[in-house]
mmCIF file of C-alpha atoms and ligand atoms in Angstrom:
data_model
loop_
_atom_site.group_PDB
_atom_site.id
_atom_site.type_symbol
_atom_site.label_atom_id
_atom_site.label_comp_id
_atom_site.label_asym_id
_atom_site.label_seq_id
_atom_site.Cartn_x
_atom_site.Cartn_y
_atom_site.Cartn_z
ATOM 1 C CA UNK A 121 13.622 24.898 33.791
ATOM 2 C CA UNK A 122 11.157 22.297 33.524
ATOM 3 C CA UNK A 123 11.520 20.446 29.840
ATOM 4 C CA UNK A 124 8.483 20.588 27.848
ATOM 5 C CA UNK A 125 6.701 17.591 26.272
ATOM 6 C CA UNK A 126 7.923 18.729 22.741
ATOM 7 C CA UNK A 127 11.343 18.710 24.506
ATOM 8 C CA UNK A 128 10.961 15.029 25.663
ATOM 9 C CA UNK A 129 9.352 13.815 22.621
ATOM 10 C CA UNK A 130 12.440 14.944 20.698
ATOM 11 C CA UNK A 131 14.549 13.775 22.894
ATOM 12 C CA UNK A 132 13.225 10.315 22.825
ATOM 13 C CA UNK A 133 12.999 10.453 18.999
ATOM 14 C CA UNK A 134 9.067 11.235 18.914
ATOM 15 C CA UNK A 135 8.381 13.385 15.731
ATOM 16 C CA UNK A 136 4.794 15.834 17.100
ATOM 17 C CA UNK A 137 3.144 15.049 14.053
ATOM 18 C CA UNK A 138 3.764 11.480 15.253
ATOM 19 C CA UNK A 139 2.699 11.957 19.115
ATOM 20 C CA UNK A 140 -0.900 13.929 18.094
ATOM 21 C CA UNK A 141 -1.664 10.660 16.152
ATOM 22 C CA UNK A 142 -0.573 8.564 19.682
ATOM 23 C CA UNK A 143 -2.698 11.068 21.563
ATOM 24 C CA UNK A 144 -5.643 10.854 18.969
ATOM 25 C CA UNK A 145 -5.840 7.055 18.780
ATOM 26 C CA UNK A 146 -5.414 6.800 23.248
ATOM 27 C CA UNK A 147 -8.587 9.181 23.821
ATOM 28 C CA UNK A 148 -9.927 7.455 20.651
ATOM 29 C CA UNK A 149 -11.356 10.682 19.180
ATOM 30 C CA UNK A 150 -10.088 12.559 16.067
ATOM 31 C CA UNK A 151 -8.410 16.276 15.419
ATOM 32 C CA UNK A 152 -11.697 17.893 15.553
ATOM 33 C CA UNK A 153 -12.126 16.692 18.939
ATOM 34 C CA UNK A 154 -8.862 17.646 20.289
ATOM 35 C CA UNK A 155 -8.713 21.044 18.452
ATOM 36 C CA UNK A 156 -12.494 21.950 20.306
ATOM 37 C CA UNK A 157 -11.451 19.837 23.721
ATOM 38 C CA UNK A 158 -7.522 21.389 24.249
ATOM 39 C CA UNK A 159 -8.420 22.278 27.544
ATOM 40 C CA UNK A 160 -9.347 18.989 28.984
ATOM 41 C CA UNK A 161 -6.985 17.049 30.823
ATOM 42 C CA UNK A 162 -6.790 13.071 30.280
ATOM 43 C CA UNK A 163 -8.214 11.117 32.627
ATOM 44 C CA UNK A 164 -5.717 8.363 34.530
ATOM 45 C CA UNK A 165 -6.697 5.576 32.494
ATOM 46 C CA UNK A 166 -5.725 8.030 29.018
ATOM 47 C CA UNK A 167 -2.921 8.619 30.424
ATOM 48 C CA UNK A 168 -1.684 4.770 30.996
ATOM 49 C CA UNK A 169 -2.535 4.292 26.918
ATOM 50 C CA UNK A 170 -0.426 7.449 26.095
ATOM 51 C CA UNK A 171 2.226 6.515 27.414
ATOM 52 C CA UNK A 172 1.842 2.544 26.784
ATOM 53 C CA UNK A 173 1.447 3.761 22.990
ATOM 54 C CA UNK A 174 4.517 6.473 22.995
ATOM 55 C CA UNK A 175 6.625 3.308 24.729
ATOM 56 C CA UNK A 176 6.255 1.095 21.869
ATOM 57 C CA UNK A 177 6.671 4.051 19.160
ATOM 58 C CA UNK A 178 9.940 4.892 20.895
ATOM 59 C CA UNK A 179 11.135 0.919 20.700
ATOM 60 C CA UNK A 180 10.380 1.762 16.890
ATOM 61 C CA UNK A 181 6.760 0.032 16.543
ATOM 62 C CA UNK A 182 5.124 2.269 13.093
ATOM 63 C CA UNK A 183 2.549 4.519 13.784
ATOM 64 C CA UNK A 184 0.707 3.121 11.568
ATOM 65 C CA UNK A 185 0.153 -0.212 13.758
ATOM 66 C CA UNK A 186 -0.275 1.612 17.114
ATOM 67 C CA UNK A 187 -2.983 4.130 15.276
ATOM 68 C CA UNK A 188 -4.125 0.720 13.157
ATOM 69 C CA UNK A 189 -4.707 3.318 10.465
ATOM 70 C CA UNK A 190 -2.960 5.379 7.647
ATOM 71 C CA UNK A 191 -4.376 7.321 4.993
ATOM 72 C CA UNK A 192 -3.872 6.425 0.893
ATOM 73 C CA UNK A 193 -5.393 8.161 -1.871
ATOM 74 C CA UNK A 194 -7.143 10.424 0.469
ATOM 75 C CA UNK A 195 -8.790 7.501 1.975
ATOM 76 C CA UNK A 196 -8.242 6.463 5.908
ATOM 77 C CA UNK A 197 -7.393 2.463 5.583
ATOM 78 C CA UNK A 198 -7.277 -0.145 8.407
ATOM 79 C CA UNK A 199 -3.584 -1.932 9.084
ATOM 80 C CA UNK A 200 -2.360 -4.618 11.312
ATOM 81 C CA UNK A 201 0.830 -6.193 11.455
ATOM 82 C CA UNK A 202 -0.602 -8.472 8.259
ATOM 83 C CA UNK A 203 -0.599 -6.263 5.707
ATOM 84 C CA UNK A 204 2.180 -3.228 4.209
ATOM 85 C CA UNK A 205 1.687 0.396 5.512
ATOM 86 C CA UNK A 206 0.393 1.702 2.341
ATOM 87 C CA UNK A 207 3.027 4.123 0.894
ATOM 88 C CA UNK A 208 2.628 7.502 -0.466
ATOM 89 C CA UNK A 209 4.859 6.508 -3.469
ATOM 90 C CA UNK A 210 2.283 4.012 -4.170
ATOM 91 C CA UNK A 211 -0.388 6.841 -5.171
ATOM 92 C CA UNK A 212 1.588 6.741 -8.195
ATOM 93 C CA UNK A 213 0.480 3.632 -9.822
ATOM 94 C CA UNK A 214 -3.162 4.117 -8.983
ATOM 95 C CA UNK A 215 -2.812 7.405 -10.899
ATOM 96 C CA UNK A 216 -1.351 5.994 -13.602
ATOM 97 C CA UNK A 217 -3.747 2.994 -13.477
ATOM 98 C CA UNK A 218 -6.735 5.392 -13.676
ATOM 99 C CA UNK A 219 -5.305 7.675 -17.110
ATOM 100 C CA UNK A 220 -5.873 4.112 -18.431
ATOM 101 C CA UNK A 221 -9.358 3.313 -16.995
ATOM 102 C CA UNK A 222 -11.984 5.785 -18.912
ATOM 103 C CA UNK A 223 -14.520 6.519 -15.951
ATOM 104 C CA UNK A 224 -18.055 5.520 -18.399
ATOM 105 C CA UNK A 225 -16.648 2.463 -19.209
ATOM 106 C CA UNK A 226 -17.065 -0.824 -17.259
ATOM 107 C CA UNK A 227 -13.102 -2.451 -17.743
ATOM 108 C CA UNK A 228 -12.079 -5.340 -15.558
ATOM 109 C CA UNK A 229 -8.985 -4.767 -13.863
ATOM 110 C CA UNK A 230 -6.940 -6.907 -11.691
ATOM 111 C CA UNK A 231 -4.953 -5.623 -8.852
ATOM 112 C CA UNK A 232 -2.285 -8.516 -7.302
ATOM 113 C CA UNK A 233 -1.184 -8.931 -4.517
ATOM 114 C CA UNK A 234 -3.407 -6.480 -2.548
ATOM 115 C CA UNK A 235 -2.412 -6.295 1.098
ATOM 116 C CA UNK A 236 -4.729 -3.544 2.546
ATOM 117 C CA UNK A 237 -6.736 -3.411 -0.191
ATOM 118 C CA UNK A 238 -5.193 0.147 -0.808
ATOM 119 C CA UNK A 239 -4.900 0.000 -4.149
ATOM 120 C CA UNK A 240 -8.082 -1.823 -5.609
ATOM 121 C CA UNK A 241 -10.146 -0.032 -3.409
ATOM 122 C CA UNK A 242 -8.911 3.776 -4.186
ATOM 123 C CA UNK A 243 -9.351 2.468 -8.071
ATOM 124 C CA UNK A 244 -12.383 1.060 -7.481
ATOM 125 C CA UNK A 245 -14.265 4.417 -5.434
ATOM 126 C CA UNK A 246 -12.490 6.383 -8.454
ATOM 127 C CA UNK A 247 -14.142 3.849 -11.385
ATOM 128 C CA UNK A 248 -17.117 2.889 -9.758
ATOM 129 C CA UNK A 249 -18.271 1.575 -12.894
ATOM 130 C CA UNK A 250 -14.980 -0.932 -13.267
ATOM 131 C CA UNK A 251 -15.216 -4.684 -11.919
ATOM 132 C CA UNK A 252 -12.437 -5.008 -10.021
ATOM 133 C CA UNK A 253 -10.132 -8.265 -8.783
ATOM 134 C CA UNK A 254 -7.985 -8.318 -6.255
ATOM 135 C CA UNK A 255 -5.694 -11.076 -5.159
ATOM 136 C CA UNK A 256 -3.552 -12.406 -1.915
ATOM 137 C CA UNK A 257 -1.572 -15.052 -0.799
ATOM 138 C CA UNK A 258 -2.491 -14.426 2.990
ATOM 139 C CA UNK A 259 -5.316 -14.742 4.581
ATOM 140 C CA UNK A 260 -4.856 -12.122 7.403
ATOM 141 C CA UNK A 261 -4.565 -9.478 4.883
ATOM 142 C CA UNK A 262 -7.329 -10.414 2.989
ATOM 143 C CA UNK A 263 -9.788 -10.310 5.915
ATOM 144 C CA UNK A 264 -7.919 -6.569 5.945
ATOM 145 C CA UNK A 265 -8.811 -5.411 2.960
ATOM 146 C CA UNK A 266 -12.257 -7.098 2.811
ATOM 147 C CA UNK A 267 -12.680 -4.854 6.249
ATOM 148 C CA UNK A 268 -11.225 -1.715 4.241
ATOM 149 C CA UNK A 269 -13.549 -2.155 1.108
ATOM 150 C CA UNK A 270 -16.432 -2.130 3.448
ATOM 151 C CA UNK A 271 -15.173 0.514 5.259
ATOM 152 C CA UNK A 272 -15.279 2.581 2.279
ATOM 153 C CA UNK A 273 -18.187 0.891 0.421
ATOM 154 C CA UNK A 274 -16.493 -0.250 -2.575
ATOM 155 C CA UNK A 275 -18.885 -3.232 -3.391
ATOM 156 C CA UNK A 276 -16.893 -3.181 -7.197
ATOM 157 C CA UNK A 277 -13.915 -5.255 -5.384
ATOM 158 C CA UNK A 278 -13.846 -9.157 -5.248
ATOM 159 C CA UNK A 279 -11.403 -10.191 -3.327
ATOM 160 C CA UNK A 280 -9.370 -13.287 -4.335
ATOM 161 C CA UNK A 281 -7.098 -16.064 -1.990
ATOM 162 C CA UNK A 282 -4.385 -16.524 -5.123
ATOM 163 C CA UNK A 283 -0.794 -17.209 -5.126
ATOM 164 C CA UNK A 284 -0.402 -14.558 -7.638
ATOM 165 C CA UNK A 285 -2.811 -16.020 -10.819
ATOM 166 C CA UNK A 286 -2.948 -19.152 -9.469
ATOM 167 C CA UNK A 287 -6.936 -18.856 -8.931
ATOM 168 C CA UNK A 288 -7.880 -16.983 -11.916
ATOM 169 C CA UNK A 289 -8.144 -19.392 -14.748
ATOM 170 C CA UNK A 290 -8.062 -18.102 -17.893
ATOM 171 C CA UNK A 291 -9.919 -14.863 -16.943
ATOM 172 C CA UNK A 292 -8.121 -11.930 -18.972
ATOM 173 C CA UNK A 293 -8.323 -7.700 -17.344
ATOM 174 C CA UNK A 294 -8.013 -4.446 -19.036
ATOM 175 C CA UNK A 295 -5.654 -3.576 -16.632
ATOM 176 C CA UNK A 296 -3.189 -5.087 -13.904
ATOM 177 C CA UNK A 297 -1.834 -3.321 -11.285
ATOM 178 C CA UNK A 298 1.036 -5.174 -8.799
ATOM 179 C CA UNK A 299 2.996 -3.471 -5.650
ATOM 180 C CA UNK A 300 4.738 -6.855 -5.219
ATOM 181 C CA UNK A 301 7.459 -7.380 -3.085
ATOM 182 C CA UNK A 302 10.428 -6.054 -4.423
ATOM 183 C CA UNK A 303 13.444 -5.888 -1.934
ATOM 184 C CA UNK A 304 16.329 -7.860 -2.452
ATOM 185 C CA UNK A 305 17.295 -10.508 0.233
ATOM 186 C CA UNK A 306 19.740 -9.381 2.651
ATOM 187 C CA UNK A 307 18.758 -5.788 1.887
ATOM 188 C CA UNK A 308 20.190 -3.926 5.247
ATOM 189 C CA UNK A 309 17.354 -1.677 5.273
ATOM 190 C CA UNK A 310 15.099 -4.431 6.233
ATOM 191 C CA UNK A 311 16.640 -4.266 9.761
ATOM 192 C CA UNK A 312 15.632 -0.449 9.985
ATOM 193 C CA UNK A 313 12.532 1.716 10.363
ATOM 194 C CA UNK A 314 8.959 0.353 9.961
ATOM 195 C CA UNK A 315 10.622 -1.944 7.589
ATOM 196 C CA UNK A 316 11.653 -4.499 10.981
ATOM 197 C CA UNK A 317 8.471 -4.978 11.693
ATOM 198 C CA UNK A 318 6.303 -5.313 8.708
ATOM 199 C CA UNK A 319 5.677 -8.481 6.767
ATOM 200 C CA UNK A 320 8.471 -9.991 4.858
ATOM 201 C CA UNK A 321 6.385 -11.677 2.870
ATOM 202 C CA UNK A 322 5.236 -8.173 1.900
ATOM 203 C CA UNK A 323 8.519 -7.084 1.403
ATOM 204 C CA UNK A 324 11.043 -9.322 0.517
ATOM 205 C CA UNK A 325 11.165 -11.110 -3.046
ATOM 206 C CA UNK A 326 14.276 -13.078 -2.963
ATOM 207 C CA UNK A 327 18.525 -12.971 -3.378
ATOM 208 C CA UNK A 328 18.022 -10.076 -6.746
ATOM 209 C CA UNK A 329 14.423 -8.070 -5.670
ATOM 210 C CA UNK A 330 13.226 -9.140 -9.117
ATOM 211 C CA UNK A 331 11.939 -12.683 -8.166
ATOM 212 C CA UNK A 332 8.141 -11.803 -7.976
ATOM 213 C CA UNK A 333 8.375 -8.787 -10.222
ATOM 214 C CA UNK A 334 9.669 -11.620 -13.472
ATOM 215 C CA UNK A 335 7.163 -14.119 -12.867
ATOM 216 C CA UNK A 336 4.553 -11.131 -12.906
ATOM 217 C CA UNK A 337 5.767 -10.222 -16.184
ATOM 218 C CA UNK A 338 5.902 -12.791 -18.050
ATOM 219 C CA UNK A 339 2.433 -14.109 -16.305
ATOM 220 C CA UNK A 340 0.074 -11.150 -17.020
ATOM 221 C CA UNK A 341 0.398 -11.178 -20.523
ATOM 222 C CA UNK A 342 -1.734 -14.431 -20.929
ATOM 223 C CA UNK A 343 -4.697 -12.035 -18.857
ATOM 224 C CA UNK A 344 -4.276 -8.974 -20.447
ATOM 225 C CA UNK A 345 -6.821 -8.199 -23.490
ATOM 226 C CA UNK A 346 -5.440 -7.070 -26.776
ATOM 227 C CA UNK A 347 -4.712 -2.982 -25.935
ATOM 228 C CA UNK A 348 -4.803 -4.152 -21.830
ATOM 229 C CA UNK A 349 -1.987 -2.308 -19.792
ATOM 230 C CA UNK A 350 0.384 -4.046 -17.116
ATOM 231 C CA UNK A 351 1.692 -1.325 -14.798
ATOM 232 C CA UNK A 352 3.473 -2.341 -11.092
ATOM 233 C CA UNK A 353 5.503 -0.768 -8.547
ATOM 234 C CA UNK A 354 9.337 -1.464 -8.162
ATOM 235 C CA UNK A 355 12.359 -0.070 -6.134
ATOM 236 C CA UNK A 356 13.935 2.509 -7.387
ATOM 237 C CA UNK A 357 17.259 1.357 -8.844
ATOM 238 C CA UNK A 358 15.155 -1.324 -11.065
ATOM 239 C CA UNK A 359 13.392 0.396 -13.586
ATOM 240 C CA UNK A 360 15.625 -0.322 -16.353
ATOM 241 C CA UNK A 361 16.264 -4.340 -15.687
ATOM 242 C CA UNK A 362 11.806 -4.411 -15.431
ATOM 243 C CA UNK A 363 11.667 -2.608 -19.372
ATOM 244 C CA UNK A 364 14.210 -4.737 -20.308
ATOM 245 C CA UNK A 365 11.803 -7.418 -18.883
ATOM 246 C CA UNK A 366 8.811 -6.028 -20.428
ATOM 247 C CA UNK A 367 10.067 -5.567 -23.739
ATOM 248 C CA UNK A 368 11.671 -9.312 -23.747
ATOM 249 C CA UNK A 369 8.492 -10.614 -23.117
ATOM 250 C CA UNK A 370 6.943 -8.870 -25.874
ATOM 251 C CA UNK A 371 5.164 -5.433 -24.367
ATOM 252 C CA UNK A 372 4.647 -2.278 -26.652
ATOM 253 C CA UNK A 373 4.171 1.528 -25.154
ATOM 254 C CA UNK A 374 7.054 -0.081 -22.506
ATOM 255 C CA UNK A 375 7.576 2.881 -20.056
ATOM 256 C CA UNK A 376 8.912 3.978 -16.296
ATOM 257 C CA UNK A 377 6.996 7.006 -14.710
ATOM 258 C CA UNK A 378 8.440 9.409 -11.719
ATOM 259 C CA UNK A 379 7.324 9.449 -7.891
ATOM 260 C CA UNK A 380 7.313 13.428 -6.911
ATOM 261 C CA UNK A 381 11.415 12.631 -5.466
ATOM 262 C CA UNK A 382 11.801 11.932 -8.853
ATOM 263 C CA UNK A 383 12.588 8.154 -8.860
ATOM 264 C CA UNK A 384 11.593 5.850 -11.311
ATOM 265 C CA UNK A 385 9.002 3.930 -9.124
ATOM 266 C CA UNK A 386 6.307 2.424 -11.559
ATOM 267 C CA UNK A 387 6.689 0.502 -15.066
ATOM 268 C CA UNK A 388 4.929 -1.070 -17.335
ATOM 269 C CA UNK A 389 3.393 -1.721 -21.090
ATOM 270 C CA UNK A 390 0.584 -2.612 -23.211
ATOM 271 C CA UNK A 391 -0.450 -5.688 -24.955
HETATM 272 C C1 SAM B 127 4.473 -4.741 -1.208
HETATM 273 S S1 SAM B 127 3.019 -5.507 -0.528
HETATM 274 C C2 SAM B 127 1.777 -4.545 -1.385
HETATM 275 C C3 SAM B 127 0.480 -4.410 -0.653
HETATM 276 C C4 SAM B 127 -0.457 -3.359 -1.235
HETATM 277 N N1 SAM B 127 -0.791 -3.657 -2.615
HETATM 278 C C5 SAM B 127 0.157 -1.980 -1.152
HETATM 279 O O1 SAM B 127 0.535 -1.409 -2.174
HETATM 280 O O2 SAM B 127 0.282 -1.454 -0.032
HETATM 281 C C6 SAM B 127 3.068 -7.041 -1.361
HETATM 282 C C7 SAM B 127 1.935 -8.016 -1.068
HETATM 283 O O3 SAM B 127 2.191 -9.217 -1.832
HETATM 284 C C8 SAM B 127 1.678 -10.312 -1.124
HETATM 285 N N2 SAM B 127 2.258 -11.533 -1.699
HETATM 286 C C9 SAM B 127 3.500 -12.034 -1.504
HETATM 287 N N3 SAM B 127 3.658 -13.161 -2.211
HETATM 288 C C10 SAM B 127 2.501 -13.373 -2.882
HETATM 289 C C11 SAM B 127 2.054 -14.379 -3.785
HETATM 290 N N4 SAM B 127 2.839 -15.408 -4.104
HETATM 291 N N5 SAM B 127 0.813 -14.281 -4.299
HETATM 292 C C12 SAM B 127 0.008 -13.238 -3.955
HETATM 293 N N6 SAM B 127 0.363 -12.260 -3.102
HETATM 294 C C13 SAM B 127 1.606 -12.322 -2.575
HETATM 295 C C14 SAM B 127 2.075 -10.014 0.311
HETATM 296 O O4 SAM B 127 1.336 -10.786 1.226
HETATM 297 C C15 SAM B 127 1.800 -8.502 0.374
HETATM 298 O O5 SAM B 127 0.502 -8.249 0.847
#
């Protein structure tokens, strides 16, 4: 009996979920398309890009970089090999960012370290009337998330070349959001998955996992405004070293909030 292509995707590690977004971004058309088109069969040329595309997946390449797209907040974002496949963990800390953004009010918040723009942007369609700041250390992403934010309109995002606050003055926020990088050196993990072949710039924050995540801390109080709110992502054994961090450096309202596993994934505190 002939094998069917559910058989061989399986077999060569090919979730369907994962080849319909494959098939989708060779014929370059979306789900509609394909649900109203099932009968057509791909042309030679479709064919060649299918299986180019389900090549690279299988030698572990992220969806996400074959499709050049992945969806955050209910929002489809461009990604390239410059920037970190937005996570759905990271929803977290732009829900928590907006309970502290009142929608009528115009607050200034500052979201570092922005890589696809994911975050700012999502905050900033949600609070169109907040200004907000976003900040990068590379220049590839940047030119991603500028694409993204005009993509999705959000003309309330200025994006910022910044080695964290390096090229923000004095200028103080309402709120900071941070995904920094957060995995610890020699982390084993980093040799697996999409992990391999995203950033490590984006990932990796030196020998402990708390080198960018400190430095944040103790930074963003200087540009927070009396009542302003710090909240950031971290992994999810460090949520009690970053309150510890918080409260050394003087927070109030210090706090760690639960991703739907469960995990402590976000902290943070008020000025
Ligand atoms: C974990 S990624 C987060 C990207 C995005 N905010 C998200 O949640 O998907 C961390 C980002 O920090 C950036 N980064 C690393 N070091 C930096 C620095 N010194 N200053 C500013 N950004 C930095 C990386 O380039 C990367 O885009």
């Amino acid at each position: 009996m002939t094998a069917s292509i559910a058989e061989l995707l399986r077999a060569a590690g090919i979730a369907l979920v994962d080849a319909r977004a494959l098939l989708r971004a060779a014929l370059g058309v979306d789900d509609a398309y394909l649900a109203a088109h099932s009968e057509r069969v791909p042309g030679a040329e479709e064919c060649e890009r299918y299986s180019g595309l389900l090549e690279r997946r299988c030698a572990g390449e992220p969806v996400a970089y074959l499709t050049g797209e992945r969806e955050f907040y209910s929002l489809a974002f461009k990604v390239t090999p410059a920037v970190l496949i937005p996570r759905p963990e990271t929803e977290l800390l732009v829900e928590i960012a907006l309970e502290k953004i009142p929608p009528d009010a115009p607050r200034r918040v500052l979201d570092l370290a922005t890589g696809s723009g994911c975050v700012s942007i999502a905050i900033a369609k949600h609070r169109p009337r907040a200004r907000v700041v976003a900040t990068e250390i590379d220049r590839a992403a940047l030119d991603v998330a500028r694409e993204n934010a005009r993509r999705h309109a959000a003309r309330n995002v200025e994006f910022v070349e910044s080695d964290w606050f390096g090229a923000l003055g004095a200028a103080r926020f309402d709120v900071i959001v941070a995904n920094p990088p957060y995995i610890a050196a020699g982390d084993p993990h980093l040799e697996e998955g999409d992990l391999w072949f995203e950033p490590r710039r984006a990932l990796v924050a030196g020998p402990s996992g708390l080198e960018c995540i400190g430095p944040v801390i103790a930074r963003a109080h200087a540009h927070l405004v009396a009542g302003g709110w710090l909240l950031f992502e971290h992994g999810h054994d460090q949520a009690a070293r970053c309150r510890a961090l918080l409260e050394r450096i003087g927070f109030q309202q210090v706090a760690s909030w639960r991703d739907l596993a469960g995990i402590e994934r976000v902290s943070g505190g008020q000025v």
